[in-house]
Coordinates of C-alpha atoms and ligand atoms in Angstrom, one line a residue:
M28 CA -28.1 24.9 -0.9
N29 CA -30.7 23.9 -3.5
N30 CA -31.8 20.5 -4.3
L31 CA -30.3 19.9 -7.7
H32 CA -29.3 16.4 -7.0
H33 CA -32.8 15.3 -6.8
E34 CA -34.4 17.7 -9.3
N35 CA -31.9 17.2 -12.1
G36 CA -30.5 14.0 -10.9
Q37 CA -32.7 11.8 -12.9
F38 CA -31.4 8.4 -13.6
G39 CA -29.7 8.3 -16.9
K40 CA -29.0 12.0 -16.9
E41 CA -26.2 12.1 -14.3
P42 CA -22.7 13.0 -15.4
W43 CA -20.6 10.1 -16.6
W44 CA -18.2 10.1 -13.7
K45 CA -20.8 9.4 -11.1
D46 CA -21.3 5.7 -11.9
A47 CA -17.7 5.2 -13.3
T48 CA -15.3 2.8 -11.7
F49 CA -11.9 4.5 -11.3
Y50 CA -8.6 2.5 -10.9
Q51 CA -5.5 4.1 -9.6
V52 CA -2.2 3.0 -11.2
Y53 CA 1.0 3.7 -9.3
P54 CA 3.4 3.9 -12.3
A55 CA 6.6 2.8 -10.6
S56 CA 5.0 -0.5 -9.6
F57 CA 2.4 -1.6 -12.1
K58 CA 4.3 -3.1 -15.1
D59 CA 7.9 -2.7 -16.3
S60 CA 8.3 -3.1 -20.0
N61 CA 12.0 -2.4 -20.4
G62 CA 13.7 -4.3 -17.7
D63 CA 15.0 -1.4 -15.5
G64 CA 13.1 -2.4 -12.4
W65 CA 10.7 0.5 -12.6
G66 CA 7.2 0.3 -14.1
D67 CA 6.4 2.5 -17.1
I68 CA 3.7 3.8 -19.4
P69 CA 4.3 1.2 -22.2
G70 CA 3.9 -1.4 -19.4
L71 CA 0.6 0.1 -18.4
I72 CA -0.6 0.2 -22.0
S73 CA 0.2 -3.5 -22.3
K74 CA -2.2 -4.2 -19.4
I75 CA -5.1 -1.9 -20.5
D76 CA -7.1 -4.9 -21.6
Y77 CA -6.7 -6.5 -18.1
L78 CA -8.2 -3.3 -16.6
H79 CA -10.9 -3.2 -19.3
E80 CA -11.9 -6.8 -18.5
L81 CA -12.0 -6.0 -14.8
G82 CA -14.6 -3.3 -15.5
V83 CA -12.6 -0.2 -15.1
D84 CA -13.9 2.9 -16.7
V85 CA -11.2 5.5 -15.8
V86 CA -7.5 5.1 -15.1
W87 CA -6.1 7.5 -12.6
L88 CA -2.3 7.6 -13.2
S89 CA -0.3 8.8 -10.2
P90 CA 2.4 11.4 -11.2
V91 CA 4.6 10.5 -14.2
F92 CA 6.1 14.0 -14.7
E93 CA 9.8 14.8 -14.7
S94 CA 10.9 14.7 -11.0
P95 CA 13.9 14.0 -8.8
Q96 CA 11.6 11.6 -7.0
A97 CA 12.1 13.0 -3.5
D98 CA 8.5 12.0 -2.9
M99 CA 7.8 9.6 -5.8
G100 CA 6.9 12.2 -8.3
Y101 CA 4.8 14.4 -6.0
D102 CA 7.7 16.7 -6.5
V103 CA 7.5 17.8 -10.1
S104 CA 10.4 19.6 -11.8
N105 CA 8.7 19.9 -15.2
Y106 CA 5.0 19.5 -15.8
Q107 CA 5.3 19.0 -19.5
E108 CA 7.9 16.3 -19.6
I109 CA 7.7 12.7 -18.4
Y110 CA 10.2 11.1 -16.0
A111 CA 12.4 9.2 -18.4
P112 CA 12.1 5.8 -16.7
Y113 CA 8.3 6.1 -17.2
G114 CA 8.4 7.0 -20.9
T115 CA 7.7 10.1 -22.9
V116 CA 4.9 12.5 -23.7
N117 CA 4.2 10.4 -26.8
D118 CA 3.7 7.4 -24.5
V119 CA 1.0 9.4 -22.6
D120 CA -0.6 10.2 -26.0
A121 CA -0.6 6.5 -26.8
L122 CA -2.1 5.8 -23.4
V123 CA -4.9 8.3 -23.9
E124 CA -5.6 6.6 -27.2
A125 CA -5.5 3.1 -25.7
C126 CA -8.1 4.2 -23.1
H127 CA -10.3 6.0 -25.5
N128 CA -10.3 3.2 -28.0
R129 CA -11.8 1.0 -25.3
G130 CA -14.4 3.6 -24.2
M131 CA -12.2 4.3 -21.1
K132 CA -10.9 7.6 -19.8
L133 CA -7.6 8.8 -18.3
I134 CA -7.0 11.2 -15.5
L135 CA -3.6 12.5 -14.4
D136 CA -2.4 13.5 -10.9
L137 CA -2.2 17.2 -10.6
V138 CA 0.4 18.3 -8.0
V139 CA 0.2 22.1 -7.8
N140 CA 0.4 22.9 -4.1
H141 CA 4.2 22.7 -4.5
T142 CA 6.8 21.9 -7.1
S143 CA 10.2 20.3 -6.8
I144 CA 13.2 22.5 -5.8
E145 CA 14.5 21.5 -9.3
H146 CA 11.6 23.2 -11.1
G147 CA 12.7 26.2 -13.2
W148 CA 10.2 28.4 -11.4
F149 CA 11.8 27.7 -8.0
K150 CA 15.3 28.1 -9.4
E151 CA 14.3 31.6 -10.6
S152 CA 12.5 32.4 -7.4
R153 CA 15.5 31.5 -5.2
S154 CA 18.0 33.3 -7.5
S155 CA 17.4 36.8 -6.0
K156 CA 14.9 38.7 -3.8
D157 CA 13.9 40.9 -6.7
N158 CA 13.4 38.1 -9.3
P159 CA 9.9 38.5 -10.8
K160 CA 9.1 34.9 -9.6
R161 CA 10.3 35.6 -6.1
D162 CA 6.7 35.7 -4.9
W163 CA 5.7 32.5 -6.7
Y164 CA 6.9 30.7 -3.6
I165 CA 6.5 31.7 0.1
W166 CA 9.6 33.4 1.5
K167 CA 10.0 34.8 5.0
P168 CA 12.8 36.4 7.0
A169 CA 14.3 34.6 9.9
R170 CA 13.4 35.2 13.6
Y171 CA 16.0 35.1 16.3
D172 CA 15.5 33.7 19.8
A173 CA 16.7 35.2 23.1
Q174 CA 20.2 33.7 22.6
G175 CA 20.4 35.3 19.1
Q176 CA 20.0 32.0 17.4
R177 CA 18.3 32.1 14.0
I178 CA 14.9 30.3 14.1
P179 CA 12.3 29.7 11.4
P180 CA 9.5 32.2 10.9
T181 CA 6.9 30.0 12.6
N182 CA 7.1 26.8 14.8
W183 CA 5.1 24.6 12.4
R184 CA 5.8 20.9 11.9
G185 CA 5.6 19.5 8.4
Y186 CA 4.0 16.3 7.3
F187 CA 7.2 14.4 7.0
A188 CA 8.5 15.4 10.5
G189 CA 10.9 18.4 10.9
P190 CA 10.0 22.1 10.3
T191 CA 8.0 23.5 7.4
W192 CA 10.8 26.0 6.7
T193 CA 14.2 25.6 5.0
W194 CA 16.9 28.3 5.2
D195 CA 18.3 29.5 1.8
E196 CA 21.8 30.8 2.3
H197 CA 21.9 32.6 -1.1
T198 CA 19.1 35.1 -0.4
Q199 CA 19.1 34.8 3.4
E200 CA 15.4 33.8 3.8
Y201 CA 13.4 30.8 4.6
Y202 CA 11.0 29.1 2.1
L203 CA 7.8 27.2 3.1
H204 CA 7.3 23.5 2.5
L205 CA 4.5 21.6 4.1
Y206 CA 6.1 18.3 2.9
A207 CA 9.8 17.5 2.2
P208 CA 12.3 20.4 1.9
E209 CA 12.5 19.4 -1.8
Q210 CA 8.8 20.3 -2.2
P211 CA 8.5 24.1 -1.8
D212 CA 4.9 25.4 -1.7
L213 CA 3.7 27.6 -4.5
N214 CA 2.2 31.0 -3.6
W215 CA -1.3 30.9 -4.9
E216 CA -1.8 34.5 -3.7
S217 CA 0.2 35.5 -6.8
E218 CA -2.1 35.8 -9.8
A219 CA 0.7 35.4 -12.2
C220 CA 1.7 32.2 -10.5
R221 CA -1.9 30.9 -10.6
E222 CA -2.2 31.7 -14.3
A223 CA 1.1 29.8 -15.0
I224 CA -0.2 26.8 -13.1
Y225 CA -3.4 26.7 -15.1
D226 CA -1.6 27.0 -18.4
N227 CA 1.4 24.9 -17.7
T228 CA -0.2 22.0 -16.1
M229 CA -4.0 21.7 -16.7
R230 CA -4.5 23.2 -20.2
F231 CA -1.4 21.5 -21.5
W232 CA -2.6 18.0 -20.7
L233 CA -6.3 18.7 -21.4
E234 CA -5.3 19.9 -24.9
R235 CA -3.6 16.5 -25.4
G236 CA -6.9 14.7 -24.6
V237 CA -6.7 13.6 -20.9
D238 CA -10.1 13.6 -19.3
G239 CA -9.4 15.3 -16.0
F240 CA -7.4 15.2 -12.8
R241 CA -7.0 13.8 -9.3
I242 CA -5.9 16.9 -7.5
D243 CA -3.3 16.6 -4.8
T244 CA -3.7 18.4 -1.5
V245 CA -6.5 20.6 -3.0
N246 CA -7.4 22.4 0.2
K247 CA -3.9 23.7 1.0
Y248 CA -3.6 26.4 -1.7
S249 CA -4.8 29.3 0.4
K250 CA -2.7 29.6 3.5
R251 CA -3.6 31.9 6.4
T252 CA -1.5 34.9 5.7
E253 CA -0.6 35.9 9.3
Y254 CA 2.2 33.4 9.6
V255 CA 2.0 33.1 13.4
D256 CA 3.1 30.3 15.7
A257 CA 0.7 27.4 16.3
P258 CA -0.3 26.6 19.9
I259 CA 2.1 24.2 21.6
T260 CA 0.5 20.8 21.6
D261 CA 3.7 18.7 21.6
P262 CA 5.9 20.2 24.4
N263 CA 8.7 17.8 23.6
S264 CA 9.1 19.1 20.1
A265 CA 10.3 22.4 18.6
H266 CA 7.8 21.9 15.7
Q267 CA 4.0 22.0 16.3
P268 CA 1.2 20.6 14.1
A269 CA -0.5 23.6 12.5
P270 CA -2.9 22.3 9.8
E271 CA -5.4 25.1 10.6
M272 CA -2.8 27.5 9.2
W273 CA -2.9 26.0 5.7
C274 CA -6.0 23.9 5.3
N275 CA -9.2 25.5 4.0
G276 CA -7.7 29.0 4.2
P277 CA -9.5 32.3 3.6
R278 CA -9.3 32.3 -0.3
I279 CA -9.6 28.6 -0.9
H280 CA -13.0 28.6 -2.5
E281 CA -12.2 31.6 -4.7
F282 CA -9.0 29.8 -5.9
I283 CA -10.7 26.5 -6.7
H284 CA -13.7 28.2 -8.4
E285 CA -11.3 30.2 -10.5
M286 CA -9.2 27.0 -11.4
R287 CA -12.4 25.2 -12.4
N288 CA -13.7 28.1 -14.5
K289 CA -10.5 29.0 -16.2
A290 CA -8.8 25.7 -16.7
L291 CA -11.1 22.7 -16.2
A292 CA -14.7 23.6 -17.2
P293 CA -13.7 24.7 -20.7
Y294 CA -12.6 21.1 -21.4
G295 CA -15.3 19.4 -19.4
A296 CA -12.6 17.9 -17.2
V297 CA -13.5 15.8 -14.2
S298 CA -11.9 16.7 -10.9
V299 CA -11.5 14.8 -7.7
G300 CA -9.6 16.6 -5.0
E301 CA -7.8 15.3 -1.9
L302 CA -9.4 17.0 1.1
S303 CA -7.5 16.3 4.2
N304 CA -8.2 17.7 7.7
T305 CA -11.8 18.6 6.8
P306 CA -13.9 16.4 9.1
H307 CA -17.2 18.3 9.0
P308 CA -19.8 17.8 6.2
S309 CA -20.6 21.4 6.4
Q310 CA -17.0 22.2 5.4
V311 CA -16.9 19.6 2.7
L312 CA -20.2 20.4 0.9
P313 CA -19.1 23.8 -0.4
Y314 CA -16.3 22.0 -2.3
V315 CA -18.6 19.5 -4.0
S316 CA -21.9 21.2 -4.4
A317 CA -22.7 21.3 -8.1
A318 CA -24.0 24.8 -7.8
A319 CA -20.8 26.1 -6.3
Q320 CA -18.8 24.9 -9.4
E321 CA -15.6 23.9 -7.6
L322 CA -14.7 20.2 -7.5
D323 CA -16.8 17.3 -8.8
M324 CA -15.9 15.2 -5.8
V325 CA -13.3 14.8 -3.1
F326 CA -11.6 12.2 -1.0
E327 CA -12.4 12.6 2.7
F328 CA -10.0 10.7 4.8
S329 CA -11.6 9.9 8.1
M330 CA -12.1 6.2 7.3
I331 CA -8.7 5.6 5.8
R332 CA -7.0 7.2 8.8
L333 CA -8.5 4.6 11.2
G334 CA -5.7 3.1 13.3
T335 CA -3.3 6.0 12.9
G336 CA -2.4 7.8 16.1
G337 CA -3.4 11.1 14.5
M338 CA -1.7 13.2 12.0
F339 CA 1.8 14.5 12.5
G340 CA 3.9 13.2 15.4
P341 CA 1.9 10.3 16.6
K342 CA 0.7 9.1 13.1
Y343 CA 2.5 5.8 13.3
A344 CA 1.7 5.0 16.9
Y345 CA -1.0 2.5 16.1
V346 CA -4.4 2.9 17.9
P347 CA -6.9 0.0 17.6
Y348 CA -10.4 1.1 16.6
T349 CA -13.8 -0.5 16.9
L350 CA -16.1 -1.6 14.1
Q351 CA -18.7 0.7 15.6
T352 CA -16.4 3.7 15.0
M353 CA -15.7 2.6 11.5
K354 CA -19.4 2.2 10.7
A355 CA -20.3 5.6 12.1
I356 CA -17.6 7.3 9.9
V357 CA -18.9 5.4 6.8
A358 CA -22.5 6.3 7.6
K359 CA -21.6 10.0 8.0
W360 CA -19.8 10.2 4.7
Q361 CA -22.4 8.1 2.8
T362 CA -25.3 10.3 3.9
F363 CA -23.9 13.8 3.9
I364 CA -24.9 14.4 0.3
E365 CA -28.5 13.2 0.7
G366 CA -30.9 16.0 -0.2
T367 CA -28.0 18.2 -1.6
D368 CA -26.5 18.7 -5.0
G369 CA -23.1 17.3 -3.8
W370 CA -21.4 14.1 -4.6
T371 CA -19.1 11.7 -2.8
T372 CA -16.4 9.0 -3.4
V373 CA -16.0 5.4 -2.2
F374 CA -12.5 4.0 -1.6
C375 CA -10.5 2.0 1.0
E376 CA -7.0 2.0 -0.5
N377 CA -4.6 4.4 -2.2
H378 CA -0.8 4.9 -2.5
D379 CA -0.7 6.6 0.9
N380 CA -2.0 3.7 3.0
G381 CA -1.5 0.1 4.0
R382 CA -3.5 -2.6 2.1
A383 CA -7.2 -2.8 2.9
V384 CA -7.2 -6.6 3.4
S385 CA -4.5 -6.3 6.0
R386 CA -6.0 -3.3 7.8
F387 CA -9.8 -3.7 7.6
G388 CA -9.9 -7.4 6.7
D389 CA -8.0 -10.4 8.0
D390 CA -5.0 -11.8 6.1
S391 CA -3.9 -14.2 8.8
T392 CA -4.9 -17.4 6.9
P393 CA -5.5 -18.0 3.2
E394 CA -9.2 -18.7 3.9
L395 CA -9.8 -15.6 5.9
W396 CA -7.7 -13.5 3.4
R397 CA -9.9 -14.7 0.5
A398 CA -13.2 -14.3 2.4
S399 CA -12.4 -10.9 3.8
A400 CA -11.1 -9.5 0.5
K401 CA -14.3 -10.4 -1.1
T402 CA -16.4 -9.0 1.7
L403 CA -14.5 -5.7 1.5
A404 CA -15.2 -5.8 -2.3
L405 CA -18.9 -6.3 -1.7
W406 CA -18.8 -3.4 0.8
Q407 CA -17.2 -1.1 -1.6
I408 CA -19.4 -1.9 -4.6
T409 CA -22.6 -1.4 -2.7
M410 CA -21.8 2.1 -1.5
T411 CA -23.0 5.4 -2.9
G412 CA -20.6 7.6 -4.8
S413 CA -17.9 7.2 -7.5
L414 CA -15.9 4.1 -6.8
F415 CA -12.1 4.2 -6.7
L416 CA -10.0 1.0 -6.7
Y417 CA -6.3 0.9 -6.1
Q418 CA -4.0 -1.4 -8.1
G419 CA -3.8 -4.9 -6.6
Q420 CA -6.9 -4.4 -4.4
E421 CA -8.7 -6.6 -6.9
I422 CA -6.4 -9.5 -6.3
G423 CA -6.2 -9.0 -2.5
M424 CA -2.6 -7.8 -2.4
K425 CA -1.4 -7.7 1.2
N426 CA 0.9 -5.6 3.3
M427 CA 4.6 -6.3 3.1
P428 CA 5.6 -9.3 5.3
A429 CA 6.1 -8.4 9.0
T430 CA 9.5 -9.9 8.8
W431 CA 10.8 -7.3 6.4
G432 CA 13.0 -4.7 8.2
I433 CA 13.1 -0.9 7.8
D434 CA 15.6 -1.3 4.8
E435 CA 12.7 -2.4 2.7
Y436 CA 10.7 0.8 3.4
K437 CA 11.5 3.4 0.8
D438 CA 8.9 6.1 1.4
V439 CA 10.2 9.6 2.5
E440 CA 7.4 9.7 5.2
S441 CA 8.3 6.2 6.6
I442 CA 12.0 7.0 6.7
S443 CA 11.4 10.4 8.3
F444 CA 9.2 9.0 11.0
Y445 CA 11.6 6.1 11.6
N446 CA 14.6 8.4 11.8
E447 CA 12.7 10.7 14.2
A448 CA 12.0 7.7 16.5
A449 CA 15.6 6.5 16.2
A450 CA 16.9 9.9 17.1
S451 CA 14.9 9.8 20.3
G452 CA 17.1 6.9 21.4
E453 CA 14.0 5.3 23.0
P454 CA 13.7 1.6 22.1
K455 CA 10.0 1.7 23.0
K456 CA 9.3 4.5 20.5
I457 CA 11.3 2.8 17.8
A458 CA 9.4 -0.4 18.3
Q459 CA 6.1 1.4 18.3
T460 CA 6.9 3.3 15.1
M461 CA 8.0 0.1 13.4
E462 CA 4.8 -1.6 14.5
G463 CA 2.7 1.3 13.1
L464 CA 4.7 1.2 9.9
R465 CA 4.0 -2.5 9.5
I466 CA 0.3 -1.8 9.4
L467 CA 0.0 1.7 8.0
A468 CA 3.0 2.7 6.0
R469 CA 2.6 4.1 2.5
D470 CA 5.1 1.5 1.3
H471 CA 2.7 -1.4 1.5
S472 CA 0.7 -0.3 -1.5
R473 CA 3.8 0.7 -3.5
I474 CA 5.5 -2.7 -4.0
P475 CA 5.5 -4.3 -7.5
F476 CA 2.2 -5.6 -8.8
Q477 CA 1.9 -9.4 -8.7
W478 CA 1.1 -10.5 -12.2
D479 CA 2.1 -14.2 -12.2
D480 CA 4.3 -16.8 -10.4
S481 CA 7.5 -16.2 -12.4
P482 CA 10.5 -14.6 -10.7
N483 CA 9.8 -10.9 -10.0
A484 CA 6.1 -11.8 -10.2
G485 CA 5.9 -10.9 -13.9
F486 CA 6.3 -7.3 -12.9
T487 CA 9.6 -7.3 -14.7
D488 CA 12.1 -9.8 -16.1
E489 CA 13.9 -12.4 -14.0
G490 CA 17.1 -11.2 -12.5
V491 CA 16.2 -7.5 -12.6
K492 CA 16.5 -5.6 -9.4
T493 CA 13.1 -4.0 -8.8
W494 CA 12.9 -0.6 -7.2
M495 CA 11.0 -2.1 -4.2
R496 CA 11.1 -5.7 -3.2
V497 CA 8.5 -8.1 -4.6
H498 CA 6.2 -9.6 -2.0
D499 CA 7.2 -13.1 -0.8
A500 CA 3.6 -14.3 -1.4
Y501 CA 3.6 -13.7 -5.2
K502 CA 3.3 -17.4 -6.1
D503 CA 0.0 -17.7 -4.2
I504 CA -1.3 -14.2 -4.8
N505 CA -1.1 -13.1 -8.4
A506 CA -3.4 -12.0 -11.2
T507 CA -2.8 -14.9 -13.6
K508 CA -3.8 -17.5 -11.1
Q509 CA -7.0 -15.5 -10.2
V510 CA -8.0 -14.9 -13.8
K511 CA -8.4 -18.7 -14.2
D512 CA -10.2 -19.3 -10.9
P513 CA -13.9 -18.5 -10.9
N514 CA -13.8 -18.4 -7.1
S515 CA -10.9 -15.9 -6.9
I516 CA -11.1 -12.4 -5.5
L517 CA -10.5 -11.1 -9.0
S518 CA -13.4 -13.0 -10.4
F519 CA -15.6 -11.8 -7.6
Y520 CA -14.6 -8.2 -8.3
K521 CA -15.5 -8.6 -12.0
R522 CA -18.9 -9.8 -11.2
A523 CA -19.5 -7.4 -8.4
L524 CA -18.5 -4.4 -10.5
R525 CA -20.9 -5.4 -13.2
L526 CA -23.6 -5.9 -10.6
R527 CA -22.9 -2.4 -9.3
K528 CA -23.7 -1.1 -12.8
T529 CA -26.8 -3.2 -13.4
Y530 CA -28.3 -1.9 -10.1
K531 CA -26.7 1.5 -10.1
D532 CA -29.9 3.1 -8.9
L533 CA -29.4 1.3 -5.6
F534 CA -25.7 0.9 -5.3
V535 CA -24.3 4.1 -6.9
F536 CA -27.2 6.5 -6.4
G537 CA -29.2 4.9 -3.5
S538 CA -29.7 6.4 -0.1
F539 CA -27.8 4.7 2.8
R540 CA -29.2 3.7 6.2
L541 CA -26.9 2.0 8.8
L542 CA -28.4 -0.9 10.7
E543 CA -27.1 -2.4 14.0
A544 CA -24.9 0.6 14.6
E545 CA -23.5 -0.9 17.8
D546 CA -22.8 -4.5 16.6
E547 CA -19.0 -5.2 16.8
A548 CA -19.1 -7.9 14.1
I549 CA -21.8 -7.2 11.6
F550 CA -21.7 -4.3 9.2
A551 CA -25.2 -3.9 7.8
Y552 CA -27.0 -1.2 5.9
V553 CA -30.0 -0.6 3.7
K554 CA -29.7 0.9 0.2
E555 CA -32.8 2.4 -1.2
V556 CA -33.8 4.0 -4.4
P557 CA -35.3 7.4 -3.8
R558 CA -38.9 7.4 -5.1
E559 CA -38.4 10.3 -7.5
V560 CA -35.4 8.5 -9.1
L561 CA -37.5 5.4 -9.4
D562 CA -40.3 7.2 -11.2
S563 CA -38.1 9.0 -13.7
Q564 CA -36.3 5.7 -14.4
L565 CA -39.5 4.0 -15.3
Q566 CA -40.1 6.6 -18.0
T567 CA -36.7 5.9 -19.6
N568 CA -36.5 3.5 -22.4
G569 CA -34.8 0.2 -21.8
N570 CA -35.2 0.2 -18.0
I571 CA -34.3 -3.0 -16.3
Y572 CA -37.5 -3.2 -14.3
Q573 CA -40.6 -4.2 -16.1
K574 CA -43.3 -2.6 -13.8
R575 CA -43.5 -0.1 -11.0
P576 CA -42.8 -2.1 -7.9
P577 CA -45.5 -2.0 -5.2
K578 CA -43.0 -0.6 -2.6
K579 CA -39.6 1.1 -2.4
R580 CA -36.9 -0.9 -4.1
M581 CA -34.5 -1.9 -1.4
A582 CA -31.3 -3.9 -0.8
V583 CA -29.9 -4.9 2.6
V584 CA -26.2 -5.4 2.7
I585 CA -25.0 -7.7 5.5
L586 CA -21.2 -8.1 6.0
N587 CA -19.7 -10.2 8.7
F588 CA -16.6 -8.2 9.6
S589 CA -15.3 -10.9 12.0
S590 CA -13.6 -14.2 11.9
S591 CA -16.4 -16.1 13.7
K592 CA -19.8 -17.4 12.6
R593 CA -22.6 -14.9 13.2
D594 CA -26.4 -14.9 13.0
C595 CA -27.8 -13.0 10.0
L596 CA -30.3 -10.2 10.5
D597 CA -34.0 -10.6 10.1
V598 CA -33.8 -9.8 6.4
R599 CA -37.5 -10.0 5.6
S600 CA -38.5 -7.5 8.2
V601 CA -35.7 -5.1 7.3
L602 CA -37.0 -5.3 3.7
G603 CA -40.6 -4.9 4.8
C604 CA -41.6 -8.3 3.4
G605 CA -45.1 -9.5 4.4
G606 CA -46.4 -13.1 4.2
E607 CA -45.8 -14.1 0.5
D608 CA -43.3 -11.3 -0.3
E609 CA -39.9 -12.7 -1.2
A610 CA -36.5 -11.5 -0.1
K611 CA -34.0 -12.7 -2.6
L612 CA -30.3 -13.1 -2.3
L613 CA -28.8 -10.9 -5.1
V614 CA -25.2 -11.7 -4.5
G615 CA -23.1 -13.4 -1.8
T616 CA -19.3 -13.7 -1.4
R617 CA -19.7 -17.5 -1.0
Y618 CA -21.7 -18.0 -4.1
N619 CA -20.5 -18.0 -7.7
E620 CA -23.4 -16.6 -9.5
I621 CA -26.4 -14.4 -8.9
H622 CA -28.8 -17.2 -8.2
G623 CA -32.3 -18.0 -7.3
N624 CA -32.0 -21.6 -6.5
V625 CA -29.4 -22.1 -3.8
E626 CA -31.0 -23.2 -0.5
G627 CA -31.8 -20.2 1.6
S628 CA -31.5 -17.8 -1.3
I629 CA -35.2 -17.0 -1.5
L630 CA -36.8 -16.2 1.9
R631 CA -40.6 -16.6 2.0
N632 CA -43.2 -16.9 4.7
G633 CA -41.1 -16.0 7.7
A634 CA -38.0 -17.9 6.6
V635 CA -34.8 -16.7 8.2
A636 CA -31.5 -16.3 6.4
P637 CA -28.7 -18.8 7.3
S638 CA -25.9 -17.7 9.6
L639 CA -23.0 -15.9 8.1
E640 CA -19.6 -17.7 7.9
P641 CA -16.5 -15.8 9.0
W642 CA -16.1 -12.7 6.8
E643 CA -19.1 -13.7 4.6
G644 CA -21.1 -10.9 2.9
R645 CA -24.5 -11.0 1.2
V646 CA -27.0 -8.7 -0.4
Y647 CA -30.7 -9.4 -0.3
V648 CA -33.3 -7.4 -2.2
N649 CA -37.1 -7.0 -2.1
F650 CA -37.7 -7.3 -5.9
Ligands
TEU904 O1 -0.9 13.5 0.1 C1 -1.3 14.4 1.0 C2 -1.8 14.0 2.3 O2 -2.5 14.8 2.9 C3 -1.6 12.7 3.0 O3 -2.6 11.8 2.7 C4 -0.2 12.1 2.8 O4 -0.3 10.8 2.5 C5 0.7 12.2 4.0 O5 0.8 10.9 4.5 C6 0.4 13.0 5.2 O6 1.1 12.6 6.3 C7 -0.5 13.8 -1.2 C8 0.0 12.6 -1.9 O7 -1.1 11.7 -2.0 C9 1.2 12.0 -1.2 O8 1.6 10.8 -1.8 C10 2.2 13.1 -1.2 O9 3.3 12.7 -0.5 C11 1.7 14.4 -0.7 O10 0.5 14.8 -1.2 C12 2.7 15.5 -1.1 O11 2.5 15.8 -2.5

């Protein structure tokens, strides 16, 4: 792999999406404008200024297309129409305009591994074995066991429990679905199918002015074509995990390269793909290397899967993890692009996971909740890569209350896992699944956004039945309250996001070096500007640094990931400060402004930094 990142990656010449802050909107739960209990696009438009003021550059809108909502729109029945409760195609046009008018961009969610069973393509495909679209989906004949019973073509377990195959009476074959039976997988081996996907989905929306896509399940388009049984790893089940049969298959790079060249590159569209089950940097780099011309960046999921009992069967059997493990994962995915032409992403929430403050922080008291949400913010904004925030993260939205029962969980995955546990009849398994769901369920991030302290939290009108229940804590945790409060999580995010931009050479583009890898309370690392970036930056007009500094520009980020007081690191020695050299506090979660006059904020002549309060975070710099 050549070294384009460093050769061409001069500060100021990087593509726009590298230092952009992306913000994911989950349409059902952001803002309801018409009182039906579902969020909608006009509601989102009414809040664009809120996002603009926060410092968001790009809105990523989760699926809004026509859909029977078996999986909240990740089952599309028509790519060119909008699900009526969300609005119309004209509303999307208005949203594009609202973003562009403010210098922001809009990306849509591209779900093209599968469609809904209600999609016209699938209706045709299932109509007869000789329909021209028969091979746009994956159909296989039945097998029969020793007793003559019909069994699916393979023993694979799908993501939502149960088999990956559903029998179709009409044509007497099974079709493949990695997710719900309502989500049949498209057959990317068919060239006509691929062409239809490019034209029907990508070109259609790019022509209307959207700026790119978050691409769902991007590494599952090329399946292994043998269709053989997976090894039995769960002897108690008829269905076995088999991700190696469909992740990163033999033609995946060919397909993605083709998709980019034919449908994305002609429009200059940005792409961020969801890359599950790909835990080795050597597997990830080919997807994100600039020279390979596949994806601009991907989401790698090792960090966000922490605490899950693994994929498939044991997913919701919660397994505690150590800070050491978390830090090793973060360091791995921060550094894997160094010296390459690849790029990475930074995120700790999305619509498929529990809330970060409840999982990685501490929401047990109001003080710890506030402190840990800010420290998680400082962690995110100081890391290398394109930053993705999820709606509500900026106000520290928490998991659903532990007192809520299974009836409040609406997600197809949660319900499938719960039903599977219930069917086992084992009280221990049911309790364990429920405990896992309380921490990890996808539902937690999907409840209505908490805008204010009015009934229904300002998400919709008073008295309206919302599609998911509003969090009990909305009177304490809401955006309006935090807009007014300079010490709020929201105010901290605003400052922190601006700081990330001011010092993007360090935070967005800098190199990452983990410190104190084994410490179970302190998460600390150095961010450093690569020398060649520094040199080129000094030749650019309007640079923020007046003269070439005598040494490397460095920041040390120190985060107390614990609820007890801890000693700070020896900041001066980490930053290489000699006698008169100063280490300065650039930002801290307990201070309102970037400051140079708070006691302990400038460390000279061997001075040590004060201890860290529970969940306190600070950044010191050597300039
Ligand atoms: O998710 C795919 C995926 O690999 C997982 O992260 C997913 O959350 C699931 O929990 C696996 O057990 C994408 C979407 O983000 C998700 O919402 C959809 O349900 C899924 O694809 C199917 O379209």
